[in-house]
Amino acid sequence: MATQLVDLPPHVDPARVRHCALYDRVIVHENPYETIIPEIHQGPAVFYADNIMFEQPGWVLRRMADIRSAYSDPEHFTSASNSGFPDLIGEAWDLIPSELDPPYHTSVRRKIDPFFSPSRMFALEGRVRERARGLIDKFRDRGECEFIRDFAIHFPISIFLDMVGLPQDRLEQFYDWEQKLIHGTSVEMRTAALREIRTLLLDTIEQRRREPGEDMISQSLALEIDGRPWTDDELFGFTFNLYLGGLDTVTSNLGLHFYHLATHPEHQQAMRAASAQENVVAVEELLRAYAAVSTTRICIKPVEIAGEQMMPGDFVIMNTALAARDPEAYDDPQEIRFDRRPTHVTLGHSFHRCLGQHLARRELQAAIDTFVKTIPEFRIAPGFDVPFFLSNVIHVEALPLVWR
């Protein structure tokens, strides 16, 4: 839908300006993957939206090919300072490695990738499945659960807190801060949450300097990048990025995946009957179909995409949920097929693949496989309208499940 925008840059055609409902930061009681996203795909390949981050306008890429291209093009698009988090409190630091460009990004990833290597994450398999079983055991005999509160929040976040050595008894508080920061509906709410998180992480870093342990934060203190120790801002940027990644992405994915399973009993049964390895393939299709995250870039050099001229200073957003349902990239993208074996950008692309992608996959695979093989056929509680929150990370706010 075309819209009006004050102070439109001179290179932007007013006819290409639209409002993008995916960034309204509101709750809707409809599945946006079946309504809003297909409607966007009926429009232009690139359009200029008035609301990609609160009141920040910018270009929206809807096609998989263009999104992959932007991910891998540091010549025209920079990752630096695109989150806006430091601006909230008048500081200047980058999320590491998310807001770094090559060649520094390459040097940093070489050092920190081993923290999340496939072998290291595979070694967590027993602990991850045990944690899933422990949570399920608490509600299995009740015949119902509020899935987000009882499982999706606690499961991945508790594993993350173990890895970074933060106390489990403050899990709810940590999650509340993160939700207000990422999904908050006002600048004041987001700023207050960021200040709380910043104080927590800086205190933790100082405590680990005095008493280092085996946790990931302690190990990061000993890293050197290009022959020098990290600065305090770099240490904080890395720790802050761990906090965001550990407390949001998998929780959002779990809510979306279990919404699908609860509304598609035939897919539940297929996963119940399949081996754990077969379900690895099924989870990739769920990751493809329910991608949730949008990431931003800032144009640093004039470039044209799909006939639209982008200029230095323009914000560009790559919406993985749009890429996931791109009819030019997938045969019948609205159909969920567990034998599809898709390639996708749900966990990033090129040199900006998610640092924790192997952990995220391990958690999702273990959670879904364990749940469907422990709980009988489940469905959404009768009469409940599932609330989807639309923002830069789409998620399900609540999901009451019932079974016999």
mmCIF file of C-alpha atoms in Angstrom:
data_model
loop_
_atom_site.group_PDB
_atom_site.id
_atom_site.type_symbol
_atom_site.label_atom_id
_atom_site.label_comp_id
_atom_site.label_asym_id
_atom_site.label_seq_id
_atom_site.Cartn_x
_atom_site.Cartn_y
_atom_site.Cartn_z
ATOM 1 C CA MET A 1 0.000 0.000 0.000
ATOM 2 C CA ALA A 2 1.492 3.340 -1.030
ATOM 3 C CA THR A 3 1.992 5.901 1.708
ATOM 4 C CA GLN A 4 3.257 9.437 2.216
ATOM 5 C CA LEU A 5 6.642 10.155 3.783
ATOM 6 C CA VAL A 6 7.918 13.516 4.926
ATOM 7 C CA ASP A 7 11.415 14.503 3.722
ATOM 8 C CA LEU A 8 11.591 11.786 1.090
ATOM 9 C CA PRO A 9 15.137 11.509 -0.318
ATOM 10 C CA PRO A 10 15.297 12.951 -3.843
ATOM 11 C CA HIS A 11 16.400 9.658 -5.409
ATOM 12 C CA VAL A 12 13.349 7.762 -4.073
ATOM 13 C CA ASP A 13 10.325 7.536 -6.367
ATOM 14 C CA PRO A 14 7.216 8.402 -4.279
ATOM 15 C CA ALA A 15 5.396 5.581 -6.059
ATOM 16 C CA ARG A 16 7.809 3.111 -4.451
ATOM 17 C CA VAL A 17 7.026 4.248 -0.900
ATOM 18 C CA ARG A 18 4.898 1.810 1.097
ATOM 19 C CA HIS A 19 4.022 0.989 4.650
ATOM 20 C CA CYS A 20 5.270 -2.484 5.628
ATOM 21 C CA ALA A 21 2.929 -4.181 8.091
ATOM 22 C CA LEU A 22 5.662 -6.612 9.165
ATOM 23 C CA TYR A 23 7.331 -3.795 11.145
ATOM 24 C CA ASP A 24 4.272 -2.356 12.895
ATOM 25 C CA ARG A 25 5.361 -3.693 16.329
ATOM 26 C CA VAL A 26 1.804 -4.788 17.094
ATOM 27 C CA ILE A 27 0.052 -8.062 17.879
ATOM 28 C CA VAL A 28 -2.088 -9.577 15.134
ATOM 29 C CA HIS A 29 -4.319 -12.621 15.411
ATOM 30 C CA GLU A 30 -3.556 -13.950 11.965
ATOM 31 C CA ASN A 31 -0.671 -15.991 10.645
ATOM 32 C CA PRO A 32 1.449 -13.349 8.862
ATOM 33 C CA TYR A 33 3.206 -16.069 6.860
ATOM 34 C CA GLU A 34 -0.123 -16.883 5.207
ATOM 35 C CA THR A 35 -1.572 -13.372 4.870
ATOM 36 C CA ILE A 36 0.845 -10.425 5.038
ATOM 37 C CA ILE A 37 3.902 -12.049 3.447
ATOM 38 C CA PRO A 38 2.153 -13.456 0.335
ATOM 39 C CA GLU A 39 0.558 -10.046 -0.210
ATOM 40 C CA ILE A 40 3.978 -8.347 -0.112
ATOM 41 C CA HIS A 41 5.247 -10.845 -2.686
ATOM 42 C CA GLN A 42 2.588 -9.640 -5.084
ATOM 43 C CA GLY A 43 4.236 -6.200 -5.100
ATOM 44 C CA PRO A 44 7.571 -4.838 -6.349
ATOM 45 C CA ALA A 45 10.849 -6.644 -5.709
ATOM 46 C CA VAL A 46 12.170 -3.602 -3.828
ATOM 47 C CA PHE A 47 10.221 -0.825 -2.152
ATOM 48 C CA TYR A 48 10.876 2.030 0.250
ATOM 49 C CA ALA A 49 9.081 1.605 3.600
ATOM 50 C CA ASP A 50 8.368 4.297 6.151
ATOM 51 C CA ASN A 51 8.742 2.086 9.215
ATOM 52 C CA ILE A 52 11.515 -0.532 9.090
ATOM 53 C CA MET A 53 12.753 0.434 12.582
ATOM 54 C CA PHE A 54 10.250 2.541 14.511
ATOM 55 C CA GLU A 55 10.159 5.728 12.396
ATOM 56 C CA GLN A 56 13.296 4.889 10.417
ATOM 57 C CA PRO A 57 12.506 4.542 6.697
ATOM 58 C CA GLY A 58 14.472 2.323 4.354
ATOM 59 C CA TRP A 59 14.494 -0.112 1.482
ATOM 60 C CA VAL A 60 12.871 -3.526 1.859
ATOM 61 C CA LEU A 61 14.182 -6.437 -0.207
ATOM 62 C CA ARG A 62 11.630 -9.202 -0.669
ATOM 63 C CA ARG A 63 13.398 -11.627 -3.029
ATOM 64 C CA MET A 64 15.775 -14.320 -1.824
ATOM 65 C CA ALA A 65 18.322 -13.553 -4.573
ATOM 66 C CA ASP A 66 18.544 -9.867 -3.658
ATOM 67 C CA ILE A 67 18.770 -10.617 0.061
ATOM 68 C CA ARG A 68 21.599 -13.101 -0.480
ATOM 69 C CA SER A 69 23.378 -10.569 -2.664
ATOM 70 C CA ALA A 70 23.143 -7.807 -0.049
ATOM 71 C CA TYR A 71 24.367 -10.147 2.710
ATOM 72 C CA SER A 72 27.543 -10.840 0.742
ATOM 73 C CA ASP A 73 28.239 -7.317 -0.548
ATOM 74 C CA PRO A 74 30.330 -5.278 1.940
ATOM 75 C CA GLU A 75 31.440 -3.024 -0.917
ATOM 76 C CA HIS A 76 28.012 -1.387 -1.083
ATOM 77 C CA PHE A 77 26.475 -2.217 2.316
ATOM 78 C CA THR A 78 28.002 -1.906 5.762
ATOM 79 C CA SER A 79 26.954 -3.753 8.889
ATOM 80 C CA ALA A 80 28.528 -1.177 11.205
ATOM 81 C CA SER A 81 26.306 0.664 13.679
ATOM 82 C CA ASN A 82 23.077 -0.514 12.094
ATOM 83 C CA SER A 83 21.275 -1.809 15.192
ATOM 84 C CA GLY A 84 20.872 1.613 16.804
ATOM 85 C CA PHE A 85 21.326 0.160 20.297
ATOM 86 C CA PRO A 86 24.330 2.316 21.336
ATOM 87 C CA ASP A 87 22.508 5.426 20.106
ATOM 88 C CA LEU A 88 19.790 4.785 22.701
ATOM 89 C CA ILE A 89 22.242 5.573 25.504
ATOM 90 C CA GLY A 90 24.588 7.960 23.697
ATOM 91 C CA GLU A 91 27.451 5.509 23.197
ATOM 92 C CA ALA A 92 29.416 4.119 20.255
ATOM 93 C CA TRP A 93 30.198 0.406 20.043
ATOM 94 C CA ASP A 94 29.356 -2.412 17.673
ATOM 95 C CA LEU A 95 27.690 -5.770 18.220
ATOM 96 C CA ILE A 96 30.473 -8.290 17.593
ATOM 97 C CA PRO A 97 30.559 -9.915 15.114
ATOM 98 C CA SER A 98 27.148 -8.838 13.734
ATOM 99 C CA GLU A 99 28.119 -5.222 13.059
ATOM 100 C CA LEU A 100 31.612 -5.797 11.689
ATOM 101 C CA ASP A 101 32.736 -5.687 8.072
ATOM 102 C CA PRO A 102 35.670 -7.508 6.440
ATOM 103 C CA PRO A 103 38.566 -7.689 6.928
ATOM 104 C CA TYR A 104 38.144 -7.135 10.687
ATOM 105 C CA HIS A 105 35.049 -9.325 10.697
ATOM 106 C CA THR A 106 37.118 -12.136 9.185
ATOM 107 C CA SER A 107 39.791 -11.836 11.886
ATOM 108 C CA VAL A 108 37.197 -11.854 14.672
ATOM 109 C CA ARG A 109 35.233 -14.821 13.314
ATOM 110 C CA ARG A 110 38.432 -16.825 13.002
ATOM 111 C CA LYS A 111 38.922 -16.419 16.748
ATOM 112 C CA ILE A 112 35.374 -16.861 18.030
ATOM 113 C CA ASP A 113 33.953 -19.474 15.639
ATOM 114 C CA PRO A 114 35.594 -22.291 17.673
ATOM 115 C CA PHE A 115 33.337 -21.343 20.616
ATOM 116 C CA PHE A 116 30.369 -22.584 18.550
ATOM 117 C CA SER A 117 32.034 -25.197 16.346
ATOM 118 C CA PRO A 118 29.935 -28.180 15.162
ATOM 119 C CA SER A 119 31.965 -30.603 17.278
ATOM 120 C CA ARG A 120 31.611 -28.485 20.399
ATOM 121 C CA MET A 121 27.867 -28.135 19.891
ATOM 122 C CA PHE A 122 27.492 -31.853 19.164
ATOM 123 C CA ALA A 123 29.109 -32.533 22.528
ATOM 124 C CA LEU A 124 26.149 -30.733 24.136
ATOM 125 C CA GLU A 125 23.617 -33.191 22.688
ATOM 126 C CA GLY A 126 23.129 -35.143 25.911
ATOM 127 C CA ARG A 127 22.736 -32.017 28.052
ATOM 128 C CA VAL A 128 20.362 -30.412 25.567
ATOM 129 C CA ARG A 129 18.055 -33.437 25.389
ATOM 130 C CA GLU A 130 18.159 -33.889 29.158
ATOM 131 C CA ARG A 131 17.122 -30.259 29.648
ATOM 132 C CA ALA A 132 14.242 -30.726 27.188
ATOM 133 C CA ARG A 133 13.045 -33.888 28.940
ATOM 134 C CA GLY A 134 13.246 -32.215 32.346
ATOM 135 C CA LEU A 135 10.997 -29.349 31.269
ATOM 136 C CA ILE A 136 8.520 -31.648 29.503
ATOM 137 C CA ASP A 137 8.268 -33.889 32.578
ATOM 138 C CA LYS A 138 6.916 -30.947 34.573
ATOM 139 C CA PHE A 139 3.762 -30.692 32.481
ATOM 140 C CA ARG A 140 3.456 -33.985 30.591
ATOM 141 C CA ASP A 141 0.866 -35.487 32.940
ATOM 142 C CA ARG A 142 -1.180 -32.268 33.144
ATOM 143 C CA GLY A 143 -2.394 -32.681 29.582
ATOM 144 C CA GLU A 144 -1.639 -29.045 28.833
ATOM 145 C CA CYS A 145 1.032 -26.361 28.929
ATOM 146 C CA GLU A 146 1.520 -22.746 28.010
ATOM 147 C CA PHE A 147 4.279 -23.599 25.572
ATOM 148 C CA ILE A 148 6.038 -20.226 25.411
ATOM 149 C CA ARG A 149 6.232 -19.757 29.173
ATOM 150 C CA ASP A 150 6.717 -23.403 30.151
ATOM 151 C CA PHE A 151 9.183 -24.460 27.465
ATOM 152 C CA ALA A 152 10.192 -22.059 24.677
ATOM 153 C CA ILE A 153 11.650 -19.453 27.024
ATOM 154 C CA HIS A 154 13.298 -21.717 29.575
ATOM 155 C CA PHE A 155 14.787 -24.359 27.293
ATOM 156 C CA PRO A 156 17.254 -22.420 25.094
ATOM 157 C CA ILE A 157 17.909 -19.639 27.587
ATOM 158 C CA SER A 158 18.877 -22.020 30.390
ATOM 159 C CA ILE A 159 21.418 -23.692 28.094
ATOM 160 C CA PHE A 160 22.828 -20.319 27.082
ATOM 161 C CA LEU A 161 23.110 -19.183 30.706
ATOM 162 C CA ASP A 162 25.095 -22.336 31.485
ATOM 163 C CA MET A 163 27.494 -21.575 28.644
ATOM 164 C CA VAL A 164 28.183 -17.988 29.736
ATOM 165 C CA GLY A 165 28.037 -18.636 33.472
ATOM 166 C CA LEU A 166 25.071 -16.389 34.321
ATOM 167 C CA PRO A 167 22.726 -17.386 37.174
ATOM 168 C CA GLN A 168 19.701 -19.502 36.267
ATOM 169 C CA ASP A 169 17.567 -17.949 39.005
ATOM 170 C CA ARG A 170 17.495 -14.638 37.098
ATOM 171 C CA LEU A 171 16.353 -16.186 33.816
ATOM 172 C CA GLU A 172 12.943 -14.496 33.853
ATOM 173 C CA GLN A 173 14.500 -11.090 34.547
ATOM 174 C CA PHE A 174 17.096 -11.472 31.775
ATOM 175 C CA TYR A 175 14.392 -12.471 29.303
ATOM 176 C CA ASP A 176 12.135 -9.588 30.325
ATOM 177 C CA TRP A 177 14.934 -7.068 29.693
ATOM 178 C CA GLU A 178 15.723 -8.618 26.330
ATOM 179 C CA GLN A 179 12.067 -8.610 25.253
ATOM 180 C CA LYS A 180 11.660 -4.953 26.180
ATOM 181 C CA LEU A 181 14.822 -4.087 24.269
ATOM 182 C CA ILE A 182 14.036 -6.058 21.096
ATOM 183 C CA HIS A 183 10.246 -5.878 21.002
ATOM 184 C CA GLY A 184 9.564 -2.784 23.105
ATOM 185 C CA THR A 185 6.982 -0.396 21.722
ATOM 186 C CA SER A 186 8.639 2.820 22.931
ATOM 187 C CA VAL A 187 12.131 4.288 22.952
ATOM 188 C CA GLU A 188 11.883 4.815 26.706
ATOM 189 C CA MET A 189 11.158 1.131 27.338
ATOM 190 C CA ARG A 190 14.024 0.007 25.128
ATOM 191 C CA THR A 191 16.482 2.495 26.642
ATOM 192 C CA ALA A 192 15.701 1.463 30.228
ATOM 193 C CA ALA A 193 16.135 -2.215 29.339
ATOM 194 C CA LEU A 194 19.451 -1.569 27.582
ATOM 195 C CA ARG A 195 20.823 0.245 30.633
ATOM 196 C CA GLU A 196 19.922 -2.719 32.848
ATOM 197 C CA ILE A 197 21.537 -5.189 30.450
ATOM 198 C CA ARG A 198 24.638 -3.039 30.101
ATOM 199 C CA THR A 199 25.130 -2.856 33.883
ATOM 200 C CA LEU A 200 24.688 -6.620 34.223
ATOM 201 C CA LEU A 201 27.177 -7.461 31.477
ATOM 202 C CA LEU A 202 29.834 -4.952 32.542
ATOM 203 C CA ASP A 203 29.639 -6.247 36.125
ATOM 204 C CA THR A 204 29.931 -9.816 34.807
ATOM 205 C CA ILE A 205 32.980 -8.969 32.690
ATOM 206 C CA GLU A 206 34.733 -7.384 35.663
ATOM 207 C CA GLN A 207 33.881 -10.344 37.891
ATOM 208 C CA ARG A 208 35.352 -12.766 35.313
ATOM 209 C CA ARG A 209 38.517 -10.680 35.117
ATOM 210 C CA ARG A 210 38.952 -11.178 38.858
ATOM 211 C CA GLU A 211 37.792 -14.806 38.935
ATOM 212 C CA PRO A 212 37.964 -16.394 35.464
ATOM 213 C CA GLY A 213 36.210 -19.696 34.915
ATOM 214 C CA GLU A 214 35.501 -22.091 32.047
ATOM 215 C CA ASP A 215 32.552 -20.125 30.700
ATOM 216 C CA MET A 216 32.495 -18.401 27.322
ATOM 217 C CA ILE A 217 32.847 -14.884 28.730
ATOM 218 C CA SER A 218 35.969 -15.867 30.676
ATOM 219 C CA GLN A 219 37.456 -17.492 27.587
ATOM 220 C CA SER A 220 36.786 -14.404 25.482
ATOM 221 C CA LEU A 221 38.841 -12.265 27.875
ATOM 222 C CA ALA A 222 41.979 -14.094 26.769
ATOM 223 C CA LEU A 223 41.418 -13.564 23.042
ATOM 224 C CA GLU A 224 43.686 -11.414 20.906
ATOM 225 C CA ILE A 225 42.601 -10.048 17.544
ATOM 226 C CA ASP A 226 45.300 -9.122 15.034
ATOM 227 C CA GLY A 227 47.926 -9.423 17.740
ATOM 228 C CA ARG A 228 46.283 -7.180 20.355
ATOM 229 C CA PRO A 229 43.832 -7.679 23.233
ATOM 230 C CA TRP A 230 40.245 -6.630 22.774
ATOM 231 C CA THR A 231 39.267 -3.170 23.941
ATOM 232 C CA ASP A 232 36.620 -2.806 26.644
ATOM 233 C CA ASP A 233 34.077 -1.738 23.996
ATOM 234 C CA GLU A 234 34.862 -4.819 21.909
ATOM 235 C CA LEU A 235 34.490 -7.134 24.895
ATOM 236 C CA PHE A 236 31.171 -5.567 25.743
ATOM 237 C CA GLY A 237 30.006 -5.676 22.112
ATOM 238 C CA PHE A 238 30.768 -9.393 21.937
ATOM 239 C CA THR A 239 29.148 -10.196 25.278
ATOM 240 C CA PHE A 240 26.080 -8.103 24.437
ATOM 241 C CA ASN A 241 25.689 -9.931 21.131
ATOM 242 C CA LEU A 242 25.867 -13.277 22.947
ATOM 243 C CA TYR A 243 23.143 -12.074 25.305
ATOM 244 C CA LEU A 244 20.826 -11.041 22.459
ATOM 245 C CA GLY A 245 21.384 -14.200 20.445
ATOM 246 C CA GLY A 246 21.013 -16.509 23.439
ATOM 247 C CA LEU A 247 17.804 -14.993 24.753
ATOM 248 C CA ASP A 248 15.660 -14.478 21.677
ATOM 249 C CA THR A 249 16.184 -16.294 18.398
ATOM 250 C CA VAL A 250 15.575 -19.942 19.358
ATOM 251 C CA THR A 251 12.681 -18.986 21.622
ATOM 252 C CA SER A 252 11.012 -17.214 18.686
ATOM 253 C CA ASN A 253 11.696 -20.139 16.351
ATOM 254 C CA LEU A 254 10.277 -22.649 18.829
ATOM 255 C CA GLY A 255 7.044 -20.692 19.175
ATOM 256 C CA LEU A 256 6.582 -20.513 15.418
ATOM 257 C CA HIS A 257 7.522 -24.154 14.806
ATOM 258 C CA PHE A 258 5.190 -25.480 17.502
ATOM 259 C CA TYR A 259 2.387 -23.243 16.267
ATOM 260 C CA HIS A 260 2.767 -25.015 12.921
ATOM 261 C CA LEU A 261 2.889 -28.490 14.445
ATOM 262 C CA ALA A 262 -0.124 -27.786 16.666
ATOM 263 C CA THR A 263 -2.153 -26.748 13.615
ATOM 264 C CA HIS A 264 -0.863 -29.534 11.351
ATOM 265 C CA PRO A 265 -1.353 -32.883 13.128
ATOM 266 C CA GLU A 266 -0.179 -34.771 10.038
ATOM 267 C CA HIS A 267 3.253 -33.157 10.411
ATOM 268 C CA GLN A 268 3.288 -33.965 14.106
ATOM 269 C CA GLN A 269 2.651 -37.591 13.310
ATOM 270 C CA ALA A 270 5.298 -37.650 10.606
ATOM 271 C CA MET A 271 7.907 -36.380 13.075
ATOM 272 C CA ARG A 272 6.674 -38.751 15.781
ATOM 273 C CA ALA A 273 7.212 -41.690 13.448
ATOM 274 C CA ALA A 274 10.543 -40.496 12.055
ATOM 275 C CA SER A 275 14.032 -41.101 13.388
ATOM 276 C CA ALA A 276 15.956 -38.261 15.020
ATOM 277 C CA GLN A 277 18.111 -37.987 11.900
ATOM 278 C CA GLU A 278 15.085 -37.796 9.612
ATOM 279 C CA ASN A 279 13.732 -35.014 11.797
ATOM 280 C CA VAL A 280 16.924 -33.035 11.239
ATOM 281 C CA VAL A 281 15.766 -32.626 7.628
ATOM 282 C CA ALA A 282 12.239 -31.706 8.735
ATOM 283 C CA VAL A 283 13.547 -29.009 11.064
ATOM 284 C CA GLU A 284 15.390 -27.384 8.144
ATOM 285 C CA GLU A 285 12.066 -27.034 6.337
ATOM 286 C CA LEU A 286 10.487 -25.475 9.434
ATOM 287 C CA LEU A 287 13.448 -23.107 9.651
ATOM 288 C CA ARG A 288 12.914 -22.196 6.014
ATOM 289 C CA ALA A 289 9.170 -21.698 6.261
ATOM 290 C CA TYR A 290 9.127 -19.762 9.538
ATOM 291 C CA ALA A 291 12.190 -17.540 9.267
ATOM 292 C CA ALA A 292 11.670 -14.686 11.719
ATOM 293 C CA VAL A 293 14.555 -12.208 11.686
ATOM 294 C CA SER A 294 15.203 -9.014 9.740
ATOM 295 C CA THR A 295 18.707 -7.581 9.614
ATOM 296 C CA THR A 296 19.713 -4.144 8.408
ATOM 297 C CA ARG A 297 22.538 -2.671 6.390
ATOM 298 C CA ILE A 298 23.491 0.912 5.534
ATOM 299 C CA CYS A 299 24.319 1.747 1.930
ATOM 300 C CA ILE A 300 27.850 3.195 1.616
ATOM 301 C CA LYS A 301 28.214 3.311 -2.168
ATOM 302 C CA PRO A 302 25.594 3.963 -4.886
ATOM 303 C CA VAL A 303 24.053 0.707 -6.089
ATOM 304 C CA GLU A 304 20.991 -0.347 -8.043
ATOM 305 C CA ILE A 305 18.834 -3.331 -7.093
ATOM 306 C CA ALA A 306 15.824 -4.383 -9.170
ATOM 307 C CA GLY A 307 15.817 -1.003 -10.894
ATOM 308 C CA GLU A 308 15.850 1.014 -7.651
ATOM 309 C CA GLN A 309 18.733 3.420 -6.984
ATOM 310 C CA MET A 310 20.142 3.265 -3.446
ATOM 311 C CA MET A 311 22.459 5.967 -2.156
ATOM 312 C CA PRO A 312 24.945 6.276 0.741
ATOM 313 C CA GLY A 313 23.118 6.637 4.040
ATOM 314 C CA ASP A 314 20.058 4.652 2.941
ATOM 315 C CA PHE A 315 18.963 1.899 5.312
ATOM 316 C CA VAL A 316 18.300 -1.473 3.681
ATOM 317 C CA ILE A 317 16.522 -4.316 5.461
ATOM 318 C CA MET A 318 16.809 -7.994 4.578
ATOM 319 C CA ASN A 319 13.721 -9.793 5.829
ATOM 320 C CA THR A 320 14.385 -13.531 6.069
ATOM 321 C CA ALA A 321 10.650 -14.215 6.464
ATOM 322 C CA LEU A 322 10.075 -12.727 3.021
ATOM 323 C CA ALA A 323 12.988 -14.734 1.603
ATOM 324 C CA ALA A 324 11.495 -17.872 3.155
ATOM 325 C CA ARG A 325 8.270 -17.570 1.184
ATOM 326 C CA ASP A 326 9.714 -16.139 -2.042
ATOM 327 C CA PRO A 327 7.836 -17.732 -4.969
ATOM 328 C CA GLU A 328 10.826 -17.040 -7.224
ATOM 329 C CA ALA A 329 13.117 -19.065 -4.945
ATOM 330 C CA TYR A 330 10.893 -22.010 -3.958
ATOM 331 C CA ASP A 331 8.376 -24.194 -5.688
ATOM 332 C CA ASP A 332 5.086 -23.559 -3.870
ATOM 333 C CA PRO A 333 6.723 -21.773 -0.904
ATOM 334 C CA GLN A 334 3.512 -21.813 1.161
ATOM 335 C CA GLU A 335 3.552 -25.614 1.282
ATOM 336 C CA ILE A 336 5.575 -27.166 4.139
ATOM 337 C CA ARG A 337 7.303 -30.277 2.779
ATOM 338 C CA PHE A 338 9.581 -32.177 5.132
ATOM 339 C CA ASP A 339 11.486 -33.721 2.223
ATOM 340 C CA ARG A 340 12.267 -30.360 0.602
ATOM 341 C CA ARG A 341 15.896 -30.080 1.899
ATOM 342 C CA PRO A 342 15.920 -26.320 1.347
ATOM 343 C CA THR A 343 18.730 -23.837 1.316
ATOM 344 C CA HIS A 344 17.655 -20.726 3.198
ATOM 345 C CA VAL A 345 18.876 -17.539 4.860
ATOM 346 C CA THR A 346 17.029 -18.016 8.153
ATOM 347 C CA LEU A 347 20.356 -18.169 10.009
ATOM 348 C CA GLY A 348 22.126 -15.605 7.844
ATOM 349 C CA HIS A 349 24.201 -15.958 4.709
ATOM 350 C CA SER A 350 27.756 -15.754 3.413
ATOM 351 C CA PHE A 351 30.282 -14.432 5.940
ATOM 352 C CA HIS A 352 27.396 -13.222 8.112
ATOM 353 C CA ARG A 353 25.993 -16.639 8.933
ATOM 354 C CA CYS A 354 24.782 -16.714 12.527
ATOM 355 C CA LEU A 355 27.623 -17.358 14.982
ATOM 356 C CA GLY A 356 25.391 -19.703 16.989
ATOM 357 C CA GLN A 357 23.789 -21.528 14.057
ATOM 358 C CA HIS A 358 25.051 -24.972 15.102
ATOM 359 C CA LEU A 359 23.765 -24.491 18.657
ATOM 360 C CA ALA A 360 20.408 -23.203 17.386
ATOM 361 C CA ARG A 361 19.967 -26.219 15.131
ATOM 362 C CA ARG A 362 20.980 -28.614 17.919
ATOM 363 C CA GLU A 363 18.437 -27.053 20.291
ATOM 364 C CA LEU A 364 15.586 -27.006 17.781
ATOM 365 C CA GLN A 365 16.215 -30.574 16.650
ATOM 366 C CA ALA A 366 16.428 -31.904 20.210
ATOM 367 C CA ALA A 367 13.422 -29.927 21.444
ATOM 368 C CA ILE A 368 11.058 -30.927 18.658
ATOM 369 C CA ASP A 369 12.152 -34.556 18.434
ATOM 370 C CA THR A 370 11.902 -35.017 22.215
ATOM 371 C CA PHE A 371 8.567 -33.208 22.533
ATOM 372 C CA VAL A 372 6.680 -35.033 19.775
ATOM 373 C CA LYS A 373 7.963 -38.413 20.988
ATOM 374 C CA THR A 374 6.953 -37.699 24.593
ATOM 375 C CA ILE A 375 3.670 -35.814 24.259
ATOM 376 C CA PRO A 376 0.698 -37.339 22.396
ATOM 377 C CA GLU A 377 -1.038 -35.408 19.640
ATOM 378 C CA PHE A 378 -1.340 -31.818 20.811
ATOM 379 C CA ARG A 379 -3.337 -28.869 19.540
ATOM 380 C CA ILE A 380 -3.949 -25.244 20.429
ATOM 381 C CA ALA A 381 -6.424 -24.806 23.277
ATOM 382 C CA PRO A 382 -9.951 -24.459 21.835
ATOM 383 C CA GLY A 383 -11.068 -20.880 21.340
ATOM 384 C CA PHE A 384 -7.599 -19.351 21.661
ATOM 385 C CA ASP A 385 -6.529 -16.879 18.962
ATOM 386 C CA VAL A 386 -2.766 -17.094 18.623
ATOM 387 C CA PRO A 387 -1.091 -13.660 18.953
ATOM 388 C CA PHE A 388 1.766 -12.990 16.520
ATOM 389 C CA PHE A 389 3.966 -9.996 17.351
ATOM 390 C CA LEU A 390 5.226 -8.213 14.239
ATOM 391 C CA SER A 391 8.670 -6.613 14.477
ATOM 392 C CA ASN A 392 12.231 -7.184 13.333
ATOM 393 C CA VAL A 393 11.874 -10.592 14.996
ATOM 394 C CA ILE A 394 8.430 -12.132 14.422
ATOM 395 C CA HIS A 395 7.305 -14.250 17.342
ATOM 396 C CA VAL A 396 4.318 -15.894 18.994
ATOM 397 C CA GLU A 397 3.380 -14.211 22.280
ATOM 398 C CA ALA A 398 1.473 -17.140 23.800
ATOM 399 C CA LEU A 399 0.687 -20.705 22.763
ATOM 400 C CA PRO A 400 -1.492 -22.824 25.092
ATOM 401 C CA LEU A 401 -1.290 -26.464 24.013
ATOM 402 C CA VAL A 402 -3.559 -29.311 25.109
ATOM 403 C CA TRP A 403 -3.472 -33.078 24.638
ATOM 404 C CA ARG A 404 -5.333 -36.088 25.925
#
